[in-house]
Amino acid sequence: MTSVSITPKGQARLRAGHPWIYRSDLGRHDGIEAGLVRLVDERGKGLGSALFSPHSEIRARWLAPEGVAVDAAWWLAMIRAAALRRRGIADSGHRVVHTEGDGLPSLIVDRYGDVAVAQLLSAGLESVRGQIVDAIREVLAPAGLLLRNDAPVRDKERLPRETTIAFGEIPKRAAYSEGALTLEAAPWTGQKTGAYLDQRENHQLVGRLASGRCLDLFCYHGGFALPMLKGGAREVVALDSSGEALRVLEGSARANGLSGVTPVEADAFDWVRDAAAGSDRYDVVVIDPPAFAKDKVSVERAIAGYKELNLRGMRLLASGGYLFTASCSYHVHRGMFFGMLAEAAADSGRRMQLVEIRGAGADHPELVTVPETGYLKAALLRAT
Ligand code: SAH
């Protein structure tokens, strides 16, 4: 295996528990192809193996200590361990491998009933695609495995964007269970790998406290709207700018025997401004927007956007009403998110109680040493 030396700064990051090694943290490495490399210090002492990406700023991702063979059996054992960690999850839609959170950098594997969808997000990982596909087949035995390798981050690795079947058959819509509901993912064309699994536990939390009139802003396929109806809401106003997403929601509502959804195709910012000026109030408001900050420079604007939505969302609450609010922008860190909520609460004129601090579900393990594994921040608030 090719050896690459790593600078003291890079070594320090590894010791701090972070597996990423940047271009500038490596010694000479011209001409090395994507794949497994052995990391060494300046004296040639082995520091373990890593996935090497010749074009990405994150040039290597640490995998295993020196002396551990990273072969087909290793990938199988790692993916099996990840699957075992999800043993108690009853929902047939859940994440099976969460990248660094499961010690498998740049690999995502999601399960929707008997279908699996994976994303291989680095050039190094692509070099062992066969071993990963075999391991997924062995551990999950799905009817089919789709590779949703169309994520934009693949551009940074100079990998093509493509969606291909690794084996078996993949339907246009894949049914899966979440709580008491049967939902449908769109593995070929949907957001992420076909649904927002990271909110799985939050969908159920919000479903449990729903009553009366509820509002689901940025509803997509109804991840929150449907459990709210199931949980006892009389009416759910479900808003998204995508008419197609709303049609999927309506189909799922019918399939689950749920009535009371009012779909609204609109821009959430415009709608909420008008609504807050009107007199309708809601017992539960959900705000789950897309990532507004894709990088550090857009953080300030993103926070202004979150604040505007949350401020209006708070004003729309009935007395005693709940606000469930989330941000999936990694660059908006927890402290900033809660600071934004405090400002929104102050400006809204409502007294907001922090009922619960939330994040992604347990199937999206977050490592304390790798903050990137915990991008989703959320809070359950109550107007007192
Ligand atoms: N709450 C959903 C996931 C939401 S994803 C769940 O739990 O499953 C974000 C959604 O916001 C997408 O469906 C997208 O179509 C929608 N969206 C993006 N910008 C919007 C805007 N300005 N107004 C309304 N919806 C928007």
mmCIF file of C-alpha atoms and ligand atoms in Angstrom:
data_model
loop_
_atom_site.group_PDB
_atom_site.id
_atom_site.type_symbol
_atom_site.label_atom_id
_atom_site.label_comp_id
_atom_site.label_asym_id
_atom_site.label_seq_id
_atom_site.Cartn_x
_atom_site.Cartn_y
_atom_site.Cartn_z
ATOM 1 C CA MET A 1 0.000 0.000 0.000
ATOM 2 C CA THR A 2 1.232 3.516 -0.804
ATOM 3 C CA SER A 3 2.456 5.481 2.212
ATOM 4 C CA VAL A 4 1.748 9.198 2.657
ATOM 5 C CA SER A 5 3.248 11.303 5.403
ATOM 6 C CA ILE A 6 1.108 13.589 7.481
ATOM 7 C CA THR A 7 2.208 16.824 9.149
ATOM 8 C CA PRO A 8 2.164 17.361 12.925
ATOM 9 C CA LYS A 9 -0.946 19.522 12.470
ATOM 10 C CA GLY A 10 -2.709 16.700 10.653
ATOM 11 C CA GLN A 11 -1.592 14.244 13.313
ATOM 12 C CA ALA A 12 -2.988 16.506 16.017
ATOM 13 C CA ARG A 13 -6.369 16.550 14.300
ATOM 14 C CA LEU A 14 -6.387 12.756 14.168
ATOM 15 C CA ARG A 15 -5.500 12.580 17.857
ATOM 16 C CA ALA A 16 -8.408 14.929 18.545
ATOM 17 C CA GLY A 17 -10.703 12.324 17.054
ATOM 18 C CA HIS A 18 -11.371 13.873 13.665
ATOM 19 C CA PRO A 19 -10.731 11.640 10.628
ATOM 20 C CA TRP A 20 -10.305 14.335 7.956
ATOM 21 C CA ILE A 21 -6.857 15.132 6.605
ATOM 22 C CA TYR A 22 -6.622 18.216 4.405
ATOM 23 C CA ARG A 23 -4.405 18.672 1.360
ATOM 24 C CA SER A 24 -2.018 20.938 3.278
ATOM 25 C CA ASP A 25 -1.663 18.384 6.079
ATOM 26 C CA LEU A 26 -0.054 15.801 3.823
ATOM 27 C CA GLY A 27 3.519 15.499 2.601
ATOM 28 C CA ARG A 28 4.267 14.927 -1.081
ATOM 29 C CA HIS A 29 1.451 12.978 -2.644
ATOM 30 C CA ASP A 30 1.465 13.782 -6.374
ATOM 31 C CA GLY A 31 0.363 11.004 -8.638
ATOM 32 C CA ILE A 32 -1.320 8.879 -5.967
ATOM 33 C CA GLU A 33 -4.595 7.463 -7.189
ATOM 34 C CA ALA A 34 -7.870 7.301 -5.297
ATOM 35 C CA GLY A 35 -7.922 4.397 -2.893
ATOM 36 C CA LEU A 36 -6.480 3.099 0.352
ATOM 37 C CA VAL A 37 -3.239 4.595 1.619
ATOM 38 C CA ARG A 38 -1.080 4.066 4.693
ATOM 39 C CA LEU A 39 -0.497 7.168 6.796
ATOM 40 C CA VAL A 40 2.917 7.678 8.367
ATOM 41 C CA ASP A 41 4.490 10.373 10.524
ATOM 42 C CA GLU A 42 7.652 12.265 9.524
ATOM 43 C CA ARG A 43 9.801 9.354 10.749
ATOM 44 C CA GLY A 44 7.848 6.763 8.826
ATOM 45 C CA LYS A 45 5.896 5.346 11.778
ATOM 46 C CA GLY A 46 2.505 3.980 10.703
ATOM 47 C CA LEU A 47 -0.577 5.894 11.831
ATOM 48 C CA GLY A 48 -3.248 3.777 10.219
ATOM 49 C CA SER A 49 -4.988 3.572 6.892
ATOM 50 C CA ALA A 50 -7.114 6.135 5.100
ATOM 51 C CA LEU A 51 -9.187 6.670 1.980
ATOM 52 C CA PHE A 52 -7.284 8.934 -0.375
ATOM 53 C CA SER A 53 -9.010 11.436 -2.682
ATOM 54 C CA PRO A 54 -6.599 13.004 -5.190
ATOM 55 C CA HIS A 55 -8.718 16.098 -5.959
ATOM 56 C CA SER A 56 -10.673 16.977 -2.848
ATOM 57 C CA GLU A 57 -9.544 19.521 -0.236
ATOM 58 C CA ILE A 58 -10.296 16.742 2.259
ATOM 59 C CA ARG A 59 -7.559 14.653 0.741
ATOM 60 C CA ALA A 60 -7.714 11.655 3.064
ATOM 61 C CA ARG A 61 -10.154 10.174 5.555
ATOM 62 C CA TRP A 62 -8.799 8.005 8.334
ATOM 63 C CA LEU A 63 -10.324 4.535 8.577
ATOM 64 C CA ALA A 64 -8.446 2.160 10.868
ATOM 65 C CA PRO A 65 -5.362 1.919 13.079
ATOM 66 C CA GLU A 66 -2.020 0.585 11.881
ATOM 67 C CA GLY A 67 -2.055 -3.207 11.681
ATOM 68 C CA VAL A 68 -5.767 -3.548 10.878
ATOM 69 C CA ALA A 69 -6.321 -4.868 7.349
ATOM 70 C CA VAL A 70 -8.983 -2.844 5.553
ATOM 71 C CA ASP A 71 -10.321 -5.532 3.257
ATOM 72 C CA ALA A 72 -13.713 -6.970 2.286
ATOM 73 C CA ALA A 73 -14.048 -8.552 5.744
ATOM 74 C CA TRP A 74 -13.393 -5.179 7.394
ATOM 75 C CA TRP A 75 -16.100 -3.384 5.395
ATOM 76 C CA LEU A 76 -18.490 -6.222 6.143
ATOM 77 C CA ALA A 77 -17.757 -6.083 9.885
ATOM 78 C CA MET A 78 -18.135 -2.285 9.988
ATOM 79 C CA ILE A 79 -21.432 -2.272 8.107
ATOM 80 C CA ARG A 80 -22.718 -5.156 10.206
ATOM 81 C CA ALA A 81 -21.787 -3.280 13.400
ATOM 82 C CA ALA A 82 -23.645 -0.215 12.120
ATOM 83 C CA ALA A 83 -26.741 -2.297 11.364
ATOM 84 C CA LEU A 84 -26.590 -3.906 14.829
ATOM 85 C CA ARG A 85 -26.474 -0.458 16.419
ATOM 86 C CA ARG A 86 -29.981 0.120 14.904
ATOM 87 C CA ARG A 87 -31.374 -3.167 16.230
ATOM 88 C CA GLY A 88 -34.077 -1.606 18.405
ATOM 89 C CA ILE A 89 -35.543 0.594 15.656
ATOM 90 C CA ALA A 90 -39.014 -0.593 14.688
ATOM 91 C CA ASP A 91 -39.447 1.816 11.778
ATOM 92 C CA SER A 92 -38.571 0.119 8.502
ATOM 93 C CA GLY A 93 -37.354 3.477 7.137
ATOM 94 C CA HIS A 94 -34.115 4.459 8.856
ATOM 95 C CA ARG A 95 -30.451 5.225 8.297
ATOM 96 C CA VAL A 96 -28.172 2.207 8.578
ATOM 97 C CA VAL A 97 -24.818 3.919 7.996
ATOM 98 C CA HIS A 98 -24.221 7.577 8.929
ATOM 99 C CA THR A 99 -20.752 8.351 7.536
ATOM 100 C CA GLU A 100 -18.178 9.332 10.173
ATOM 101 C CA GLY A 101 -20.786 8.753 12.893
ATOM 102 C CA ASP A 102 -20.423 5.038 12.187
ATOM 103 C CA GLY A 103 -16.699 5.151 11.473
ATOM 104 C CA LEU A 104 -17.378 4.947 7.741
ATOM 105 C CA PRO A 105 -16.425 8.337 6.277
ATOM 106 C CA SER A 106 -18.345 9.428 3.174
ATOM 107 C CA LEU A 107 -20.717 6.435 3.204
ATOM 108 C CA ILE A 108 -24.473 6.745 3.687
ATOM 109 C CA VAL A 109 -26.803 3.767 3.637
ATOM 110 C CA ASP A 110 -30.532 4.242 4.139
ATOM 111 C CA ARG A 111 -33.198 1.606 4.272
ATOM 112 C CA TYR A 112 -36.804 1.960 3.073
ATOM 113 C CA GLY A 113 -38.586 -1.314 3.796
ATOM 114 C CA ASP A 114 -36.906 -3.937 1.634
ATOM 115 C CA VAL A 115 -35.039 -1.405 -0.513
ATOM 116 C CA ALA A 116 -31.633 0.079 0.332
ATOM 117 C CA VAL A 117 -30.203 3.349 -1.001
ATOM 118 C CA ALA A 118 -26.531 4.232 -0.602
ATOM 119 C CA GLN A 119 -24.366 7.246 -1.339
ATOM 120 C CA LEU A 120 -20.632 6.934 -1.930
ATOM 121 C CA LEU A 121 -19.388 10.458 -1.462
ATOM 122 C CA SER A 122 -15.611 10.283 -1.920
ATOM 123 C CA ALA A 123 -13.213 9.122 -4.603
ATOM 124 C CA GLY A 124 -11.447 6.897 -2.092
ATOM 125 C CA LEU A 125 -14.681 5.165 -1.214
ATOM 126 C CA GLU A 126 -15.571 4.701 -4.884
ATOM 127 C CA SER A 127 -12.391 2.646 -5.280
ATOM 128 C CA VAL A 128 -13.881 -0.024 -2.975
ATOM 129 C CA ARG A 129 -17.431 0.161 -4.321
ATOM 130 C CA GLY A 130 -17.579 -3.581 -5.007
ATOM 131 C CA GLN A 131 -16.695 -4.517 -1.429
ATOM 132 C CA ILE A 132 -19.250 -2.092 -0.033
ATOM 133 C CA VAL A 133 -22.026 -3.302 -2.307
ATOM 134 C CA ASP A 134 -21.254 -6.916 -1.343
ATOM 135 C CA ALA A 135 -21.284 -6.030 2.355
ATOM 136 C CA ILE A 136 -24.646 -4.234 2.095
ATOM 137 C CA ARG A 137 -26.079 -7.216 0.241
ATOM 138 C CA GLU A 138 -24.861 -9.599 2.913
ATOM 139 C CA VAL A 139 -25.892 -7.530 5.956
ATOM 140 C CA LEU A 140 -29.249 -6.098 4.832
ATOM 141 C CA ALA A 141 -30.246 -8.571 2.105
ATOM 142 C CA PRO A 142 -32.428 -5.936 0.424
ATOM 143 C CA ALA A 143 -34.512 -6.636 -2.674
ATOM 144 C CA GLY A 144 -32.448 -3.960 -4.382
ATOM 145 C CA LEU A 145 -29.696 -1.438 -3.773
ATOM 146 C CA LEU A 146 -29.749 1.954 -5.456
ATOM 147 C CA LEU A 147 -26.664 4.162 -5.558
ATOM 148 C CA ARG A 148 -27.852 7.766 -5.311
ATOM 149 C CA ASN A 149 -24.451 9.063 -6.301
ATOM 150 C CA ASP A 150 -25.884 12.332 -7.590
ATOM 151 C CA ALA A 151 -25.053 14.456 -4.526
ATOM 152 C CA PRO A 152 -23.351 17.772 -5.396
ATOM 153 C CA VAL A 153 -20.443 17.097 -2.962
ATOM 154 C CA ARG A 154 -19.234 14.533 -5.473
ATOM 155 C CA ASP A 155 -18.145 17.449 -7.689
ATOM 156 C CA LYS A 156 -15.444 18.273 -5.129
ATOM 157 C CA GLU A 157 -14.108 14.765 -5.581
ATOM 158 C CA ARG A 158 -14.306 15.029 -9.386
ATOM 159 C CA LEU A 159 -16.695 12.115 -9.371
ATOM 160 C CA PRO A 160 -19.570 11.971 -11.848
ATOM 161 C CA ARG A 161 -23.111 12.506 -10.600
ATOM 162 C CA GLU A 162 -25.121 9.401 -11.322
ATOM 163 C CA THR A 163 -27.979 7.281 -10.029
ATOM 164 C CA THR A 164 -27.561 3.580 -10.722
ATOM 165 C CA ILE A 165 -28.818 0.243 -9.508
ATOM 166 C CA ALA A 166 -26.093 -1.836 -7.836
ATOM 167 C CA PHE A 167 -28.314 -4.930 -7.817
ATOM 168 C CA GLY A 168 -31.953 -6.016 -7.711
ATOM 169 C CA GLU A 169 -34.923 -3.827 -8.510
ATOM 170 C CA ILE A 170 -35.784 -0.376 -7.242
ATOM 171 C CA PRO A 171 -39.361 0.878 -7.606
ATOM 172 C CA LYS A 172 -40.237 4.515 -8.241
ATOM 173 C CA ARG A 173 -41.799 4.644 -4.794
ATOM 174 C CA ALA A 174 -40.632 2.512 -1.880
ATOM 175 C CA ALA A 175 -43.017 1.959 1.024
ATOM 176 C CA TYR A 176 -41.694 2.090 4.564
ATOM 177 C CA SER A 177 -43.081 2.384 8.062
ATOM 178 C CA GLU A 178 -42.541 5.290 10.403
ATOM 179 C CA GLY A 179 -44.432 5.161 13.675
ATOM 180 C CA ALA A 180 -47.993 4.119 12.903
ATOM 181 C CA LEU A 181 -47.805 5.341 9.307
ATOM 182 C CA THR A 182 -46.935 3.754 6.002
ATOM 183 C CA LEU A 183 -45.018 6.278 3.936
ATOM 184 C CA GLU A 184 -43.428 6.335 0.522
ATOM 185 C CA ALA A 185 -39.893 7.350 -0.304
ATOM 186 C CA ALA A 186 -38.886 8.402 -3.804
ATOM 187 C CA PRO A 187 -35.487 6.662 -4.015
ATOM 188 C CA TRP A 188 -34.741 7.703 -7.611
ATOM 189 C CA THR A 189 -35.752 11.333 -7.509
ATOM 190 C CA GLY A 190 -36.594 12.427 -3.961
ATOM 191 C CA GLN A 191 -34.562 14.697 -1.711
ATOM 192 C CA LYS A 192 -31.483 13.067 -0.144
ATOM 193 C CA THR A 193 -31.949 9.310 -0.609
ATOM 194 C CA GLY A 194 -35.723 9.655 -0.993
ATOM 195 C CA ALA A 195 -37.013 11.027 2.320
ATOM 196 C CA TYR A 196 -35.967 13.007 5.409
ATOM 197 C CA LEU A 197 -35.059 10.203 7.757
ATOM 198 C CA ASP A 198 -33.107 12.500 10.062
ATOM 199 C CA GLN A 199 -36.391 13.899 11.433
ATOM 200 C CA ARG A 200 -37.877 10.436 12.057
ATOM 201 C CA GLU A 201 -37.975 10.683 15.857
ATOM 202 C CA ASN A 202 -39.073 14.321 15.713
ATOM 203 C CA HIS A 203 -41.954 13.449 13.376
ATOM 204 C CA GLN A 204 -43.215 11.079 16.053
ATOM 205 C CA LEU A 205 -42.641 13.521 18.913
ATOM 206 C CA VAL A 206 -44.683 16.194 17.146
ATOM 207 C CA GLY A 207 -47.350 13.647 16.232
ATOM 208 C CA ARG A 208 -47.816 12.799 19.902
ATOM 209 C CA LEU A 209 -48.544 16.363 20.944
ATOM 210 C CA ALA A 210 -50.692 17.417 18.005
ATOM 211 C CA SER A 211 -54.248 18.601 18.519
ATOM 212 C CA GLY A 212 -56.671 21.111 17.058
ATOM 213 C CA ARG A 213 -55.270 23.187 14.176
ATOM 214 C CA CYS A 214 -51.685 22.639 13.149
ATOM 215 C CA LEU A 215 -49.335 24.200 10.634
ATOM 216 C CA ASP A 216 -46.490 22.402 8.842
ATOM 217 C CA LEU A 217 -44.190 24.858 7.065
ATOM 218 C CA PHE A 218 -41.798 23.295 4.521
ATOM 219 C CA CYS A 219 -43.814 20.090 4.724
ATOM 220 C CA TYR A 220 -42.300 18.177 1.730
ATOM 221 C CA HIS A 221 -44.073 14.765 1.772
ATOM 222 C CA GLY A 222 -45.735 15.459 5.100
ATOM 223 C CA GLY A 223 -43.117 14.092 7.477
ATOM 224 C CA PHE A 224 -44.710 16.187 10.230
ATOM 225 C CA ALA A 225 -48.179 16.824 8.782
ATOM 226 C CA LEU A 226 -49.148 13.152 8.560
ATOM 227 C CA PRO A 227 -48.188 12.153 12.128
ATOM 228 C CA MET A 228 -49.986 15.285 13.361
ATOM 229 C CA LEU A 229 -53.169 14.130 11.623
ATOM 230 C CA LYS A 230 -52.670 10.609 12.915
ATOM 231 C CA GLY A 231 -51.990 11.978 16.399
ATOM 232 C CA GLY A 232 -55.301 13.801 16.604
ATOM 233 C CA ALA A 233 -55.012 17.136 14.820
ATOM 234 C CA ARG A 234 -58.359 18.250 13.408
ATOM 235 C CA GLU A 235 -56.767 20.181 10.571
ATOM 236 C CA VAL A 236 -53.214 20.524 9.293
ATOM 237 C CA VAL A 237 -52.282 23.335 6.945
ATOM 238 C CA ALA A 238 -49.315 21.874 5.034
ATOM 239 C CA LEU A 239 -47.249 24.335 3.058
ATOM 240 C CA ASP A 240 -44.470 23.797 0.540
ATOM 241 C CA SER A 241 -43.295 25.588 -2.584
ATOM 242 C CA SER A 242 -43.307 22.266 -4.430
ATOM 243 C CA GLY A 243 -46.688 21.194 -5.789
ATOM 244 C CA GLU A 244 -45.266 17.781 -6.559
ATOM 245 C CA ALA A 245 -44.272 17.267 -2.900
ATOM 246 C CA LEU A 246 -47.801 18.258 -1.841
ATOM 247 C CA ARG A 247 -49.342 15.709 -4.193
ATOM 248 C CA VAL A 248 -47.229 12.947 -2.640
ATOM 249 C CA LEU A 249 -48.402 14.153 0.773
ATOM 250 C CA GLU A 250 -52.054 14.010 -0.298
ATOM 251 C CA GLY A 251 -51.578 10.510 -1.685
ATOM 252 C CA SER A 252 -50.001 9.334 1.587
ATOM 253 C CA ALA A 253 -52.800 10.940 3.606
ATOM 254 C CA ARG A 254 -55.382 9.004 1.577
ATOM 255 C CA ALA A 255 -53.410 5.747 1.791
ATOM 256 C CA ASN A 256 -53.272 6.083 5.582
ATOM 257 C CA GLY A 257 -56.973 6.957 5.853
ATOM 258 C CA LEU A 258 -56.260 10.472 7.133
ATOM 259 C CA SER A 259 -58.373 13.504 6.349
ATOM 260 C CA GLY A 260 -58.051 17.123 7.362
ATOM 261 C CA VAL A 261 -55.007 18.239 5.409
ATOM 262 C CA THR A 262 -55.120 21.602 3.640
ATOM 263 C CA PRO A 263 -52.256 21.730 1.142
ATOM 264 C CA VAL A 264 -50.872 25.175 0.339
ATOM 265 C CA GLU A 265 -48.424 25.686 -2.500
ATOM 266 C CA ALA A 266 -46.651 28.923 -1.638
ATOM 267 C CA ASP A 267 -43.452 30.579 -0.564
ATOM 268 C CA ALA A 268 -43.247 30.150 3.198
ATOM 269 C CA PHE A 269 -41.796 33.617 3.834
ATOM 270 C CA ASP A 270 -44.609 35.382 1.974
ATOM 271 C CA TRP A 271 -47.329 33.196 3.414
ATOM 272 C CA VAL A 272 -46.220 33.448 7.017
ATOM 273 C CA ARG A 273 -45.962 37.260 6.812
ATOM 274 C CA ASP A 274 -49.571 37.508 5.694
ATOM 275 C CA ALA A 275 -50.753 34.838 8.122
ATOM 276 C CA ALA A 276 -49.121 36.485 11.144
ATOM 277 C CA ALA A 277 -50.933 39.716 10.245
ATOM 278 C CA GLY A 278 -54.252 37.833 10.127
ATOM 279 C CA SER A 279 -56.190 36.272 12.993
ATOM 280 C CA ASP A 280 -55.790 32.477 12.482
ATOM 281 C CA ARG A 281 -53.816 30.808 15.249
ATOM 282 C CA TYR A 282 -52.395 27.280 15.525
ATOM 283 C CA ASP A 283 -51.952 24.742 18.318
ATOM 284 C CA VAL A 284 -48.770 23.381 16.759
ATOM 285 C CA VAL A 285 -46.464 25.094 14.276
ATOM 286 C CA VAL A 286 -43.612 23.226 12.583
ATOM 287 C CA ILE A 287 -40.796 25.080 10.799
ATOM 288 C CA ASP A 288 -38.398 22.755 8.987
ATOM 289 C CA PRO A 289 -36.749 24.726 6.184
ATOM 290 C CA PRO A 290 -34.006 23.569 3.812
ATOM 291 C CA ALA A 291 -30.409 24.500 4.694
ATOM 292 C CA PHE A 292 -30.206 28.279 4.210
ATOM 293 C CA ALA A 293 -26.440 28.433 4.897
ATOM 294 C CA LYS A 294 -24.488 26.262 2.489
ATOM 295 C CA ASP A 295 -21.190 27.834 3.574
ATOM 296 C CA LYS A 296 -19.713 30.134 6.208
ATOM 297 C CA VAL A 297 -20.284 33.343 4.254
ATOM 298 C CA SER A 298 -24.023 32.839 4.062
ATOM 299 C CA VAL A 299 -24.495 32.289 7.814
ATOM 300 C CA GLU A 300 -25.555 35.833 8.651
ATOM 301 C CA ARG A 301 -28.243 35.964 5.966
ATOM 302 C CA ALA A 302 -29.368 32.469 6.887
ATOM 303 C CA ILE A 303 -29.851 33.455 10.518
ATOM 304 C CA ALA A 304 -31.883 36.491 9.449
ATOM 305 C CA GLY A 305 -34.105 34.141 7.423
ATOM 306 C CA TYR A 306 -34.528 31.686 10.292
ATOM 307 C CA LYS A 307 -35.314 34.536 12.650
ATOM 308 C CA GLU A 308 -37.997 35.974 10.397
ATOM 309 C CA LEU A 309 -39.705 32.583 10.047
ATOM 310 C CA ASN A 310 -39.509 31.778 13.740
ATOM 311 C CA LEU A 311 -40.666 35.183 14.874
ATOM 312 C CA ARG A 312 -43.764 34.909 12.689
ATOM 313 C CA GLY A 313 -44.243 31.261 13.635
ATOM 314 C CA MET A 314 -44.281 32.233 17.314
ATOM 315 C CA ARG A 315 -46.889 34.919 16.641
ATOM 316 C CA LEU A 316 -49.073 32.308 14.956
ATOM 317 C CA LEU A 317 -49.260 30.147 18.084
ATOM 318 C CA ALA A 318 -52.451 29.804 20.074
ATOM 319 C CA SER A 319 -52.039 30.160 23.814
ATOM 320 C CA GLY A 320 -50.200 27.055 25.071
ATOM 321 C CA GLY A 321 -49.299 26.133 21.492
ATOM 322 C CA TYR A 322 -46.114 24.306 20.526
ATOM 323 C CA LEU A 323 -43.471 25.373 18.047
ATOM 324 C CA PHE A 324 -41.196 22.703 16.675
ATOM 325 C CA THR A 325 -38.374 24.385 14.808
ATOM 326 C CA ALA A 326 -35.289 23.048 13.075
ATOM 327 C CA SER A 327 -32.208 24.041 11.111
ATOM 328 C CA CYS A 328 -30.175 21.584 9.076
ATOM 329 C CA SER A 329 -27.494 24.141 8.105
ATOM 330 C CA TYR A 330 -24.254 22.732 9.476
ATOM 331 C CA HIS A 331 -22.660 26.202 9.481
ATOM 332 C CA VAL A 332 -25.358 27.557 11.771
ATOM 333 C CA HIS A 333 -24.054 26.018 14.970
ATOM 334 C CA ARG A 334 -26.144 25.172 18.019
ATOM 335 C CA GLY A 335 -25.269 28.336 19.891
ATOM 336 C CA MET A 336 -26.239 30.507 16.916
ATOM 337 C CA PHE A 337 -29.496 28.621 16.459
ATOM 338 C CA PHE A 338 -30.565 29.090 20.069
ATOM 339 C CA GLY A 339 -29.386 32.709 20.014
ATOM 340 C CA MET A 340 -31.589 33.268 16.965
ATOM 341 C CA LEU A 341 -34.561 31.668 18.771
ATOM 342 C CA ALA A 342 -34.055 33.958 21.766
ATOM 343 C CA GLU A 343 -34.089 37.033 19.516
ATOM 344 C CA ALA A 344 -37.146 35.789 17.647
ATOM 345 C CA ALA A 345 -38.952 35.114 20.930
ATOM 346 C CA ALA A 346 -38.078 38.566 22.296
ATOM 347 C CA ASP A 347 -39.282 40.300 19.124
ATOM 348 C CA SER A 348 -42.411 38.167 18.850
ATOM 349 C CA GLY A 349 -43.724 39.427 22.167
ATOM 350 C CA ARG A 350 -44.487 35.840 23.217
ATOM 351 C CA ARG A 351 -43.029 34.049 26.260
ATOM 352 C CA MET A 352 -41.489 30.919 24.883
ATOM 353 C CA GLN A 353 -40.577 27.963 27.065
ATOM 354 C CA LEU A 354 -37.821 25.609 25.892
ATOM 355 C CA VAL A 355 -39.473 22.227 26.320
ATOM 356 C CA GLU A 356 -36.865 20.034 24.647
ATOM 357 C CA ILE A 357 -33.616 20.391 22.757
ATOM 358 C CA ARG A 358 -33.684 17.997 19.817
ATOM 359 C CA GLY A 359 -31.485 16.807 17.000
ATOM 360 C CA ALA A 360 -31.431 13.996 14.475
ATOM 361 C CA GLY A 361 -32.589 10.542 15.558
ATOM 362 C CA ALA A 362 -30.375 7.871 17.083
ATOM 363 C CA ASP A 363 -29.857 6.300 13.656
ATOM 364 C CA HIS A 364 -27.800 9.414 12.743
ATOM 365 C CA PRO A 365 -25.106 9.032 15.414
ATOM 366 C CA GLU A 366 -23.236 12.226 16.182
ATOM 367 C CA LEU A 367 -19.631 12.067 17.332
ATOM 368 C CA VAL A 368 -18.572 14.734 19.800
ATOM 369 C CA THR A 369 -15.209 14.940 18.046
ATOM 370 C CA VAL A 370 -16.749 15.293 14.570
ATOM 371 C CA PRO A 371 -19.265 18.151 14.689
ATOM 372 C CA GLU A 372 -20.125 17.659 11.000
ATOM 373 C CA THR A 373 -21.997 14.474 11.982
ATOM 374 C CA GLY A 374 -24.542 16.569 13.901
ATOM 375 C CA TYR A 375 -25.834 19.154 11.433
ATOM 376 C CA LEU A 376 -29.495 19.010 12.488
ATOM 377 C CA LYS A 377 -30.527 21.230 15.394
ATOM 378 C CA ALA A 378 -34.079 21.483 16.623
ATOM 379 C CA ALA A 379 -36.117 22.680 19.544
ATOM 380 C CA LEU A 380 -39.567 22.129 20.901
ATOM 381 C CA LEU A 381 -40.894 25.378 22.353
ATOM 382 C CA ARG A 382 -44.177 26.286 23.962
ATOM 383 C CA ALA A 383 -45.974 29.613 24.182
ATOM 384 C CA THR A 384 -46.775 30.049 27.866
HETATM 385 N N1 SAH B 1 -40.367 18.749 6.854
HETATM 386 C C1 SAH B 1 -40.002 17.791 5.845
HETATM 387 C C2 SAH B 1 -38.706 18.108 5.155
HETATM 388 C C3 SAH B 1 -38.599 19.507 4.598
HETATM 389 S S1 SAH B 1 -37.388 19.705 3.372
HETATM 390 C C4 SAH B 1 -39.941 16.408 6.476
HETATM 391 O O1 SAH B 1 -39.832 16.299 7.688
HETATM 392 O O2 SAH B 1 -40.001 15.420 5.744
HETATM 393 C C5 SAH B 1 -37.566 21.326 2.865
HETATM 394 C C6 SAH B 1 -38.757 21.591 1.983
HETATM 395 O O3 SAH B 1 -38.825 23.005 1.832
HETATM 396 C C7 SAH B 1 -38.703 21.029 0.575
HETATM 397 O O4 SAH B 1 -39.838 20.230 0.372
HETATM 398 C C8 SAH B 1 -38.776 22.269 -0.357
HETATM 399 O O5 SAH B 1 -39.617 22.074 -1.481
HETATM 400 C C9 SAH B 1 -39.363 23.295 0.559
HETATM 401 N N2 SAH B 1 -39.027 24.704 0.291
HETATM 402 C C10 SAH B 1 -37.834 25.240 -0.029
HETATM 403 N N3 SAH B 1 -37.897 26.593 -0.078
HETATM 404 C C11 SAH B 1 -39.180 26.925 0.222
HETATM 405 C C12 SAH B 1 -39.876 28.162 0.369
HETATM 406 N N4 SAH B 1 -39.264 29.348 0.201
HETATM 407 N N5 SAH B 1 -41.174 28.130 0.708
HETATM 408 C C13 SAH B 1 -41.818 26.966 0.906
HETATM 409 N N6 SAH B 1 -41.204 25.765 0.790
HETATM 410 C C14 SAH B 1 -39.904 25.727 0.458
#
